[in-house]
């Protein structure tokens, strides 16, 4: 017998005493953030800003038309930035650093030698201060959002959900997803929170209403 | 060399050594109290916390009751998404499969994302025997590995070490495995984290094979999920050409939407955060993004043994958040290594005997490593009733099938034998037998014959003296 068959057989023997019907699952938890009235987008956005700031992420609000200036400001200290396919070129018009396109794909060493990455996102969750990347247009593959030390992410108000249950059903599990809740951190040494271990140490969010 | 818990002394003996170590006690106390406080504050901001727990427990019960069909579903979905699924009945088989997969790539140094299962099966040692060096990349796991130490906590394996001990390990060991620690490294946590960043970065950039575990596997979609803080997980999951995920068969959740339950519970319970900084999900392989080969190794290694125990099977709901050990008065005094397993604390006290059978004195001593105060029942996000399982295991050891009998408990249980025919009375009697004369706090009331001791919500303050005398007594009992 293969190990597969042996494991499955042991499972069936072990659960023989249990009813075959699905276990009934209560679902009375909230589908929105406790402090936010469902559908109140501006309260959700305010909560997102509060959480991101708590994490030490920098949040700047910018009108759509002012994005080129906001991007230039966010990337001011960076000499080079990776830009994924699908990100509007116009956003980079006011920034004078080196733009690296990820096509053909940059090597790990090239990405490691790049200061920043500029992306959009697929969704944001206010309650936990989370940005979700799904590799769609303006986000690109995962490695470029990981190796540069500064991640600048453009988030639109309409993408902000108050809590996880509102967001998760809109995401496509077939794509690789990265959920980012503040910059890389560790508390492994005496439970003291240290920002920045392996992922980007700085996260700047440009919030477009 | 990678150290293992093989031949570890029974809990009372190991605990006696551990509590004599003042530095260890101080380190463990500081860490557990810090996480406890953060957890409590974040749990309080969720008015629906109990509802989330109810859902999380019920979903896992559904998974366990139909584990065969859920695993077949995962296999089908992962395969359809370009992954390869392997099945391992035990540790030895799992290690053999992973070793062969790594050998097929021709690589001799690989990177790892912290995984308790790979610790449980001793994967690093098996790979080392085949000439493959597996480097841990999680900061705490790396501290344990570099120091040739053993893990003491499921979330923060190096929780028993303080900053100066960590500095010494980095200065002494990093150079032997790659980039040395920077000159003049101090014990400032920021500097230590930076040293780890530099040491690991070259490994991430060049390693072609990564080994991980997983926090969750979604049956509906074949999606795996890893929750982490540092970004070492993302590095391994993204930069390697070949990803091998070694996952216990109980890690299943039914649907994608169900992740919302566990992602809201896990970080709050584990580290006192609303979400950990990074959560990654992936389904098989994706063209042009991440590894080109993905292997999922499904591991039993005693899980079906635990599943066959009608009371004990609830231990398989565990999502390894560590909340039960952070709240546990026994763990706080002994640290995790005293449990002689990668799973310490209350979950270790029940899971180890369920997985392995209480057939040796070390494993048989674990269900006694509890004051039955019930604090773990209250914090567990998947509502495991530890006290019920502990009492059942003690009963098995004293009277039942376990090969090693525990004389002290057997005597205590004999005294209530007359009450055993009646459900409620029997429960109360066994509970009293389990607590009397052991860890009864000064002000606590002994439970009356029909009153459930485990209804108590408060965490009693346990006088050190009676704890010590308990060890003495039970050490005799296990021998
Ligand atoms: S048993 Fe419960 S509290 Fe303990 S680690 Fe597992 S999920 Fe967390």
XYZ file of C-alpha atoms and ligand atoms in Angstrom:
696
model
C 0.000 0.000 0.000
C 1.301 3.484 -0.798
C 1.808 5.967 2.023
C -1.016 7.980 0.526
C -3.418 5.060 0.860
C -2.102 4.184 4.320
C -2.582 7.733 5.646
C -6.065 8.034 4.144
C -7.034 4.644 5.547
C -5.799 5.596 9.023
C -7.799 8.827 8.818
C -10.968 6.922 7.902
C -10.460 4.483 10.764
C -9.715 7.290 13.208
C -12.851 9.222 12.295
C -15.208 6.257 11.942
C -17.051 7.315 15.115
C -17.884 10.775 13.735
C -21.037 11.686 11.777
C -20.515 11.974 8.021
C -22.501 15.233 7.692
C -20.617 18.510 7.602
C -20.114 20.047 11.059
C -22.390 23.054 11.433
C -20.273 26.184 11.643
C -21.554 29.308 13.447
C -20.710 32.566 11.649
C -21.639 35.369 13.988
C -18.376 37.324 13.948
C -18.349 40.813 12.467
C -17.769 41.286 8.759
C -16.574 44.864 9.246
C -14.191 46.636 11.625
C -15.821 47.022 15.065
C -15.358 50.816 15.075
C -16.510 51.427 11.500
C -20.128 51.497 10.299
C -20.431 49.158 7.296
C -20.114 51.133 4.069
C -18.516 54.211 5.672
C -15.540 54.456 3.349
C -14.084 57.638 4.807
C -14.043 56.144 8.313
C -12.315 53.072 6.867
C -9.706 55.251 5.169
C -9.120 57.210 8.394
C -8.636 53.923 10.276
C -6.187 52.670 7.649
C -4.129 55.853 8.007
C -4.121 55.517 11.789
C -2.942 51.902 11.656
C -0.265 52.474 9.023
C 1.095 55.399 11.003
C 1.172 53.258 14.140
C 3.351 50.748 12.277
C 5.812 53.471 11.357
C 4.754 53.600 7.709
C 4.661 57.070 6.194
C 1.276 58.079 4.775
C 0.804 60.985 2.358
C -2.521 61.954 0.859
C -2.456 63.039 -2.738
C -5.017 63.972 -5.364
C -4.764 61.916 -8.572
C -3.432 64.941 -10.461
C -0.734 65.562 -7.854
C 0.641 61.997 -7.904
C 3.744 62.899 -9.942
C 4.774 65.385 -7.249
C 3.859 62.978 -4.445
C 5.880 60.181 -6.070
C 8.857 62.511 -6.525
C 8.608 63.447 -2.852
C 8.336 59.854 -1.657
C 11.293 58.770 -3.811
C 13.375 61.890 -3.088
C 16.066 60.000 -1.184
C 16.161 57.084 -3.652
C 18.601 57.037 -6.564
C 16.889 54.167 -8.369
C 13.482 52.506 -8.370
C 11.911 49.396 -9.918
C 8.712 50.089 -11.765
C 6.436 47.182 -12.692
C 4.555 46.964 -15.962
C 1.183 48.681 -15.927
C 2.163 51.602 -13.717
C 1.370 54.948 -15.414
C 4.587 56.555 -16.728
C 3.164 59.965 -15.886
C 3.579 59.229 -12.172
C 7.350 59.312 -12.630
C 7.437 62.538 -14.645
C 8.681 64.720 -11.773
C 11.256 62.282 -10.334
C 14.815 62.364 -11.686
C 16.169 59.021 -10.401
C 16.971 55.911 -12.446
C 13.861 53.961 -13.477
C 14.401 50.196 -13.756
C 11.777 48.247 -15.689
C 11.349 44.620 -14.701
C 11.193 43.465 -18.332
C 13.138 41.342 -19.019
C 13.077 40.342 -15.340
C 15.824 41.967 -13.282
C 18.203 39.583 -11.524
C 18.152 39.231 -7.738
C 21.459 41.117 -7.596
C 20.053 43.980 -9.707
C 16.969 44.207 -7.507
C 19.128 44.109 -4.392
C 21.128 47.042 -5.759
C 17.966 49.106 -6.395
C 16.885 51.606 -3.726
C 13.131 51.596 -4.071
C 10.064 50.035 -5.675
C 6.878 51.864 -6.691
C 3.625 49.892 -7.007
C -0.128 50.043 -6.772
C -2.045 47.457 -4.727
C -5.035 45.129 -5.118
C -6.820 46.007 -1.868
C -6.270 47.445 1.600
C -7.700 46.383 4.966
C -8.130 49.282 7.391
C -8.486 47.444 10.680
C -5.114 45.740 10.422
C -3.391 48.398 8.306
C -2.854 45.852 5.549
C -2.007 46.346 1.860
C -2.557 43.385 -0.450
C -0.507 42.886 -3.628
C -1.727 40.348 -6.180
C 0.732 40.776 -9.034
C -1.780 42.660 -11.185
C -0.946 45.685 -13.383
C 1.204 48.201 -11.519
C 2.260 45.575 -8.968
C 4.359 43.074 -10.882
C 5.959 39.909 -9.593
C 6.897 39.487 -5.938
C 10.708 39.764 -5.887
C 10.867 43.476 -6.855
C 8.663 44.445 -3.885
C 10.936 42.548 -1.527
C 14.586 43.357 -2.167
C 14.673 47.183 -2.440
C 14.704 48.884 0.958
C 11.886 51.385 0.298
C 8.411 50.398 -0.905
C 6.176 53.219 -2.125
C 2.607 52.007 -2.638
C -0.269 53.940 -4.212
C -3.616 53.085 -2.566
C -6.982 54.370 -3.776
C -9.791 55.134 -1.355
C -12.116 52.792 -3.234
C -9.739 49.894 -2.515
C -9.973 50.302 1.250
C -12.124 47.778 3.136
C -12.741 48.149 6.833
C -11.922 44.523 7.766
C -10.587 41.267 6.389
C -13.951 39.588 5.615
C -14.894 42.442 3.260
C -11.627 42.160 1.344
C -10.845 38.481 1.074
C -13.692 37.478 -1.228
C -12.518 40.046 -3.791
C -9.037 38.577 -4.035
C -8.077 35.783 -6.397
C -6.354 32.931 -4.539
C -4.932 31.520 -7.782
C -2.516 34.481 -7.891
C 0.347 34.703 -5.392
C -0.726 37.278 -2.810
C 1.373 39.285 -0.374
C -0.382 40.924 2.566
C 1.763 43.678 4.035
C 0.919 45.082 7.467
C 3.611 47.645 8.134
C 7.311 47.327 7.364
C 9.309 44.191 8.094
C 9.843 43.766 11.833
C 10.968 41.374 14.514
C 10.413 41.059 18.235
C 12.581 37.956 18.548
C 15.122 39.689 20.794
C 13.595 40.242 24.234
C 10.247 41.043 22.592
C 11.544 44.461 21.620
C 10.102 45.488 18.261
C 12.842 46.222 15.740
C 11.749 47.592 12.392
C 13.351 46.206 9.319
C 14.856 42.791 9.108
C 14.666 41.234 5.655
C 11.884 42.965 3.783
C 11.793 46.682 2.899
C 12.576 48.706 5.997
C 10.553 51.699 4.886
C 6.991 51.766 3.585
C 5.428 54.932 2.187
C 1.752 54.915 1.249
C 0.381 57.484 -1.189
C -3.337 57.618 -0.546
C -5.498 58.848 -3.419
C -9.045 59.669 -2.261
C 25.353 19.031 14.089
C 21.760 19.700 14.917
C 20.665 18.995 18.430
C 17.499 17.055 19.182
C 15.389 16.321 22.225
C 16.303 12.628 21.950
C 16.928 11.119 25.378
C 15.581 14.187 27.191
C 14.769 13.628 30.893
C 11.160 13.454 32.079
C 9.484 16.789 32.787
C 9.973 16.942 36.571
C 13.707 16.409 36.255
C 14.167 18.785 33.316
C 12.007 21.372 35.083
C 14.120 21.223 38.211
C 17.225 22.084 36.205
C 15.412 24.826 34.310
C 13.988 26.621 37.328
C 17.388 26.626 38.989
C 18.542 28.853 36.102
C 17.707 32.377 37.236
C 18.630 33.972 33.901
C 16.367 31.574 32.018
C 13.447 32.267 34.336
C 13.913 36.015 33.981
C 14.080 35.773 30.167
C 10.990 33.593 29.900
C 9.029 35.673 32.360
C 9.775 38.938 30.582
C 8.878 37.540 27.183
C 5.666 35.777 28.165
C 4.391 38.743 30.153
C 5.107 41.138 27.299
C 3.166 39.059 24.766
C 0.350 38.397 27.241
C -0.233 42.088 27.808
C -0.203 42.920 24.101
C -2.516 40.036 23.305
C -5.017 41.003 25.985
C -5.259 44.580 24.692
C -5.903 43.468 21.108
C -8.391 40.787 22.062
C -10.324 43.405 24.027
C -10.821 45.547 20.940
C -12.757 42.734 19.243
C -16.294 42.498 20.659
C -16.750 39.367 18.519
C -13.653 37.537 19.815
C -15.685 34.630 21.210
C -17.603 34.362 17.933
C -14.343 34.130 15.976
C -13.141 31.400 18.327
C -16.407 29.473 17.949
C -16.113 29.572 14.172
C -12.430 28.652 14.196
C -13.060 25.623 16.427
C -16.066 24.408 14.422
C -14.255 24.747 11.090
C -11.338 22.707 12.370
C -13.732 20.069 13.721
C -15.298 19.848 10.285
C -11.844 19.479 8.744
C -10.850 16.734 11.175
C -14.106 14.824 10.673
C -13.625 14.804 6.886
C -9.856 15.029 6.686
C -9.583 12.332 4.011
C -11.750 14.168 1.497
C -10.176 17.551 2.290
C -6.686 16.172 1.713
C -7.737 14.579 -1.568
C -9.145 17.948 -2.571
C -5.884 19.708 -1.728
C -3.909 17.148 -3.659
C -6.109 17.657 -6.701
C -5.934 21.468 -6.561
C -2.193 21.694 -5.927
C -1.507 19.242 -8.734
C -3.775 21.165 -11.111
C -1.819 24.341 -10.265
C 1.497 22.764 -11.236
C 2.639 21.472 -7.836
C 3.587 17.939 -6.837
C 2.090 16.318 -3.736
C 3.926 13.703 -1.658
C 2.581 11.733 1.311
C 4.704 10.765 4.305
C 3.466 8.371 6.975
C 6.151 9.265 9.494
C 9.177 11.479 10.150
C 11.626 9.131 8.526
C 9.640 8.977 5.307
C 9.147 12.756 5.227
C 12.885 13.307 5.684
C 13.659 10.789 2.968
C 11.296 12.520 0.515
C 12.703 16.005 1.209
C 16.305 14.802 1.049
C 15.691 13.195 -2.326
C 13.955 16.307 -3.661
C 16.907 18.472 -2.611
C 19.411 15.974 -4.013
C 17.569 16.064 -7.340
C 18.366 19.784 -7.584
C 22.079 19.159 -6.950
C 22.182 21.854 -4.225
C 24.049 21.359 -0.938
C 23.053 24.534 0.904
C 19.386 25.480 1.185
C 17.362 28.055 3.126
C 14.493 27.352 5.501
C 11.495 29.260 6.771
C 10.821 28.480 10.427
C 8.582 25.439 10.701
C 7.808 23.499 13.854
C 7.005 20.392 11.832
C 10.484 20.242 10.302
C 11.851 20.532 13.865
C 9.486 17.771 14.979
C 10.716 15.388 12.287
C 14.388 16.359 12.674
C 14.733 17.422 9.042
C 17.898 19.497 9.493
C 19.748 16.514 10.948
C 18.540 14.197 8.176
C 19.656 16.671 5.506
C 23.015 17.159 7.243
C 23.543 13.382 7.176
C 23.099 13.588 3.400
C 25.637 16.413 3.158
C 23.030 19.181 2.801
C 23.277 22.256 4.999
C 19.834 23.738 5.750
C 20.142 27.295 7.079
C 17.361 28.737 9.236
C 16.418 32.280 8.201
C 13.919 33.332 10.863
C 15.853 35.370 13.420
C 14.868 33.299 16.438
C 15.292 30.000 14.600
C 18.719 31.161 13.415
C 19.713 32.075 16.982
C 18.782 28.536 18.047
C 20.590 26.965 15.082
C 23.765 29.068 15.362
C 23.922 28.425 19.104
C 23.410 24.660 18.672
C 20.504 25.189 21.042
C 16.971 23.793 21.173
C 13.723 25.692 20.581
C 11.674 26.677 23.624
C 8.567 28.276 22.101
C 6.501 27.704 18.944
C 6.443 31.359 17.885
C 9.701 32.672 19.337
C 11.989 29.623 19.533
C 14.832 31.646 21.152
C 12.588 33.276 23.733
C 14.790 31.844 26.485
C 17.815 33.863 25.315
C 18.517 37.508 26.145
C 20.311 40.070 24.034
C 23.812 39.511 25.359
C 23.531 35.741 24.908
C 22.354 36.355 21.328
C 25.227 38.750 20.657
C 27.740 36.169 21.844
C 26.257 33.487 19.579
C 26.340 35.836 16.556
C 29.941 36.904 17.144
C 31.090 33.336 17.693
C 29.129 31.480 14.991
C 28.075 33.666 12.060
C 31.500 33.584 10.412
C 31.445 29.780 10.347
C 28.345 29.775 8.133
C 28.805 32.801 5.881
C 29.126 36.516 6.440
C 30.546 37.131 9.940
C 28.944 39.448 12.490
C 30.056 43.096 12.025
C 33.138 44.232 13.993
C 32.303 45.548 17.446
C 28.706 44.211 17.423
C 26.873 45.400 20.556
C 23.859 43.751 22.178
C 21.468 46.448 20.965
C 18.480 44.636 19.345
C 18.625 46.951 16.288
C 22.278 46.100 15.710
C 21.625 42.407 16.209
C 18.764 42.454 13.701
C 20.993 44.309 11.218
C 23.713 41.684 11.660
C 21.127 39.004 10.853
C 19.922 40.978 7.826
C 23.412 41.151 6.371
C 24.260 37.533 7.173
C 21.059 36.198 5.581
C 20.890 38.469 2.562
C 23.652 36.695 0.673
C 21.960 33.365 1.360
C 18.596 34.574 0.045
C 20.159 35.931 -3.131
C 22.028 32.748 -3.985
C 19.970 29.852 -2.586
C 18.078 27.918 -5.195
C 16.073 25.660 -2.873
C 13.853 26.658 0.052
C 12.034 24.505 2.597
C 9.010 25.839 4.468
C 6.051 24.693 6.497
C 2.658 26.378 6.231
C 0.210 27.943 8.648
C -2.814 26.954 6.570
C -3.698 24.936 3.465
C -6.973 25.839 1.768
C -8.742 22.721 0.490
C -11.081 24.570 -1.869
C -8.259 26.206 -3.846
C -5.049 24.323 -2.969
C -3.605 27.564 -1.595
C -0.898 27.571 1.086
C -0.475 30.418 3.552
C 2.509 31.556 5.623
C 2.317 34.275 8.260
C 5.588 35.904 9.367
C 7.156 39.131 10.561
C 10.621 39.560 9.166
C 10.349 38.931 5.441
C 12.578 35.865 5.532
C 9.516 33.850 4.586
C 8.818 36.048 1.560
C 12.471 35.768 0.547
C 12.395 31.971 0.623
C 8.961 31.648 -0.999
C 9.822 34.088 -3.782
C 13.526 33.877 -4.646
C 14.147 30.111 -4.693
C 13.718 28.057 -7.875
C 12.400 25.073 -5.954
C 10.089 25.348 -2.966
C 9.413 22.335 -0.748
C 6.643 22.841 1.815
C 6.440 20.215 4.539
C 3.029 20.401 6.162
C 1.130 18.412 8.789
C -2.102 16.895 7.484
C -4.124 18.798 10.102
C -3.266 22.237 8.697
C -6.257 22.236 6.361
C -9.014 24.819 6.320
C -12.043 24.286 4.082
C -12.412 27.449 1.975
C -10.524 30.571 0.911
C -13.045 32.751 2.731
C -12.326 30.800 5.944
C -8.869 32.361 6.042
C -10.584 35.513 7.331
C -11.299 33.708 10.593
C -7.783 32.446 11.232
C -5.931 35.506 9.976
C -7.920 37.620 12.429
C -7.180 35.258 15.322
C -3.588 34.232 14.690
C -1.469 37.374 15.040
C -3.558 38.749 17.886
C -3.063 35.491 19.776
C 0.556 34.924 18.788
C 2.329 38.264 18.991
C -0.326 40.747 20.062
C -0.566 42.317 16.611
C -3.638 42.789 14.433
C -1.812 41.132 11.540
C 1.779 40.002 11.345
C 3.766 42.219 8.946
C 3.724 39.678 6.124
C 1.216 37.061 5.030
C 1.973 35.159 1.823
C -0.408 32.900 -0.062
C 0.379 30.865 -3.152
C -1.248 28.164 -5.228
C 1.076 25.779 -7.022
C 3.457 27.662 -9.314
C 2.962 30.911 -11.202
C 4.596 31.643 -14.540
C 7.250 34.320 -14.210
C 6.781 34.836 -10.469
C 8.546 32.799 -7.807
C 9.661 29.151 -7.771
C 9.368 27.066 -10.916
C 8.926 23.845 -8.964
C 6.679 23.398 -5.936
C 6.472 20.283 -3.783
C 3.970 19.763 -0.995
C 4.903 17.003 1.459
C 1.880 16.005 3.576
C 3.025 14.505 6.875
C 1.100 12.259 9.269
C 3.752 11.333 11.898
C 1.255 10.466 14.612
C -1.526 12.846 13.643
C -3.858 9.982 12.735
C -3.037 8.464 16.117
C -4.197 11.680 17.810
C -7.218 11.824 15.504
C -8.399 8.436 16.741
C -8.716 9.750 20.312
C -12.265 11.109 20.712
C -11.270 13.546 23.470
C -7.712 14.269 22.381
C -8.360 14.903 18.690
C -9.268 18.536 19.424
C -5.525 19.139 19.930
C -5.247 18.924 16.129
C -7.170 22.190 15.845
C -4.032 23.976 17.092
C -2.781 26.844 14.917
C 0.524 27.140 16.861
C -0.060 30.652 18.152
C 1.742 30.028 21.434
C -0.898 31.800 23.556
C -1.309 28.754 25.799
C 2.392 28.728 26.686
C 2.509 32.501 27.194
C -0.281 32.298 29.779
C 0.867 29.084 31.481
C 2.227 29.413 35.040
C 4.185 26.176 34.660
C 5.786 27.226 31.355
C 6.638 30.601 32.857
C 8.697 28.897 35.531
C 10.345 26.161 33.475
C 10.658 27.586 29.955
C 9.952 25.421 26.942
C 12.882 23.046 26.832
C 11.808 21.266 30.002
C 8.999 19.696 27.958
C 11.583 17.849 25.859
C 9.740 18.567 22.619
C 9.449 21.229 19.948
C 5.875 21.620 21.240
C 6.128 22.903 24.811
C 3.595 24.364 27.219
C -0.013 23.193 27.492
C -0.264 22.155 23.837
C 2.950 20.144 24.219
C 1.597 18.494 27.355
C -1.303 17.059 25.364
C -0.041 16.885 21.781
C 3.133 14.879 22.428
C 1.393 11.967 24.187
C -1.349 12.024 21.535
C 1.113 11.944 18.633
C 3.613 9.500 20.089
C 1.700 7.578 22.737
C 2.615 7.941 26.414
C 4.859 4.910 26.139
C 8.044 6.316 27.616
C 8.558 8.092 30.955
C 9.363 11.453 29.328
C 6.164 11.579 27.247
C 4.111 10.086 30.091
C 5.292 12.851 32.425
C 3.958 15.652 30.208
C 0.239 15.498 31.078
C 1.353 16.130 34.677
C 3.161 19.348 33.683
C 0.047 21.354 34.450
C -1.667 22.886 37.434
C -5.039 22.422 35.698
C -5.713 26.102 36.318
C -7.447 26.295 32.950
C -5.927 29.594 31.803
C -4.956 27.919 28.506
C -8.601 26.962 27.881
C -9.501 30.629 27.990
C -6.854 31.990 25.617
C -6.755 29.270 22.967
C -8.145 30.762 19.726
C -9.465 27.357 18.621
C -10.995 26.596 22.022
C -9.040 23.475 22.891
C -10.238 22.200 26.283
C -6.816 21.402 27.653
C -8.019 20.368 31.065
C -10.366 17.747 29.595
C -7.570 16.278 27.479
C -5.019 16.398 30.307
C -7.358 14.543 32.621
C -8.151 11.953 29.993
C -4.449 11.411 29.304
C -3.685 11.121 33.020
C -6.461 8.610 33.297
C -5.035 6.606 30.376
C -1.607 6.679 31.938
C -2.923 5.634 35.343
C -5.500 3.075 34.270
C -5.746 2.749 30.569
C -3.749 1.682 27.559
C -0.542 3.651 28.079
C 2.396 1.331 28.603
C 4.001 3.459 31.293
C 1.851 3.725 34.340
C 2.042 6.660 36.689
C 1.730 5.252 40.201
C 0.903 8.527 41.976
C -2.011 9.236 39.694
C -3.140 5.630 39.769
C -3.478 5.767 43.532
C -5.379 9.046 43.407
C -7.744 7.691 40.826
C -8.398 4.500 42.771
C -9.818 6.696 45.506
C -12.553 7.939 43.235
C -13.199 4.649 41.509
C -16.578 4.395 43.154
C -17.800 7.547 41.479
C -16.766 6.493 38.006
C -20.115 5.237 36.840
C -21.727 8.682 36.942
C -20.722 11.255 34.320
C -20.774 14.552 36.193
C -19.688 13.092 39.477
C -16.895 11.182 37.785
C -15.618 14.296 36.044
C -15.606 16.331 39.222
C -13.885 13.593 41.138
C -11.179 13.129 38.561
C -10.652 16.863 38.404
C -10.298 17.056 42.175
C -7.936 14.094 42.074
C -5.920 15.878 39.478
C -5.498 19.017 41.561
C -5.621 18.094 45.213
C -2.325 18.315 47.027
C -0.569 19.567 43.957
C -0.725 23.115 42.747
C -3.489 24.514 44.830
C -2.935 28.230 45.258
C -3.214 29.576 48.776
C -6.463 31.442 48.278
C -8.114 29.161 45.784
C -11.003 26.990 46.868
C -10.913 23.318 46.199
C -13.689 22.342 43.866
C -16.659 20.716 45.473
C -17.536 17.221 44.300
C -19.926 18.420 41.616
C -18.464 21.815 40.766
C -16.241 22.137 37.715
C -12.800 23.355 38.676
C -12.159 24.398 35.116
C -14.908 27.016 35.242
C -12.469 29.210 37.113
C -11.415 32.169 34.982
C -8.670 33.604 37.166
C -5.032 32.655 36.797
C -3.991 31.601 40.259
C -0.689 32.728 41.660
C 1.157 29.552 42.373
C 3.443 29.424 45.384
C 6.852 28.216 44.353
C 7.228 25.875 47.304
C 4.338 23.608 46.500
C 5.437 23.546 42.880
C 8.846 22.257 43.893
C 7.367 19.647 46.131
C 5.113 18.574 43.300
C 8.152 17.888 41.122
C 9.769 15.865 43.823
C 6.680 13.810 44.249
C 5.954 13.206 40.581
C 9.546 12.453 39.747
C 9.198 9.491 42.059
C 5.939 8.738 40.333
C 7.369 8.487 36.852
C 10.253 6.282 37.824
S -3.184 25.061 21.544
Fe -4.380 26.926 21.149
S -3.324 28.495 22.341
Fe -1.872 26.770 22.220
S -0.616 27.197 20.441
Fe -2.322 25.938 19.723
S -3.869 27.385 19.019
Fe -2.439 28.532 20.292
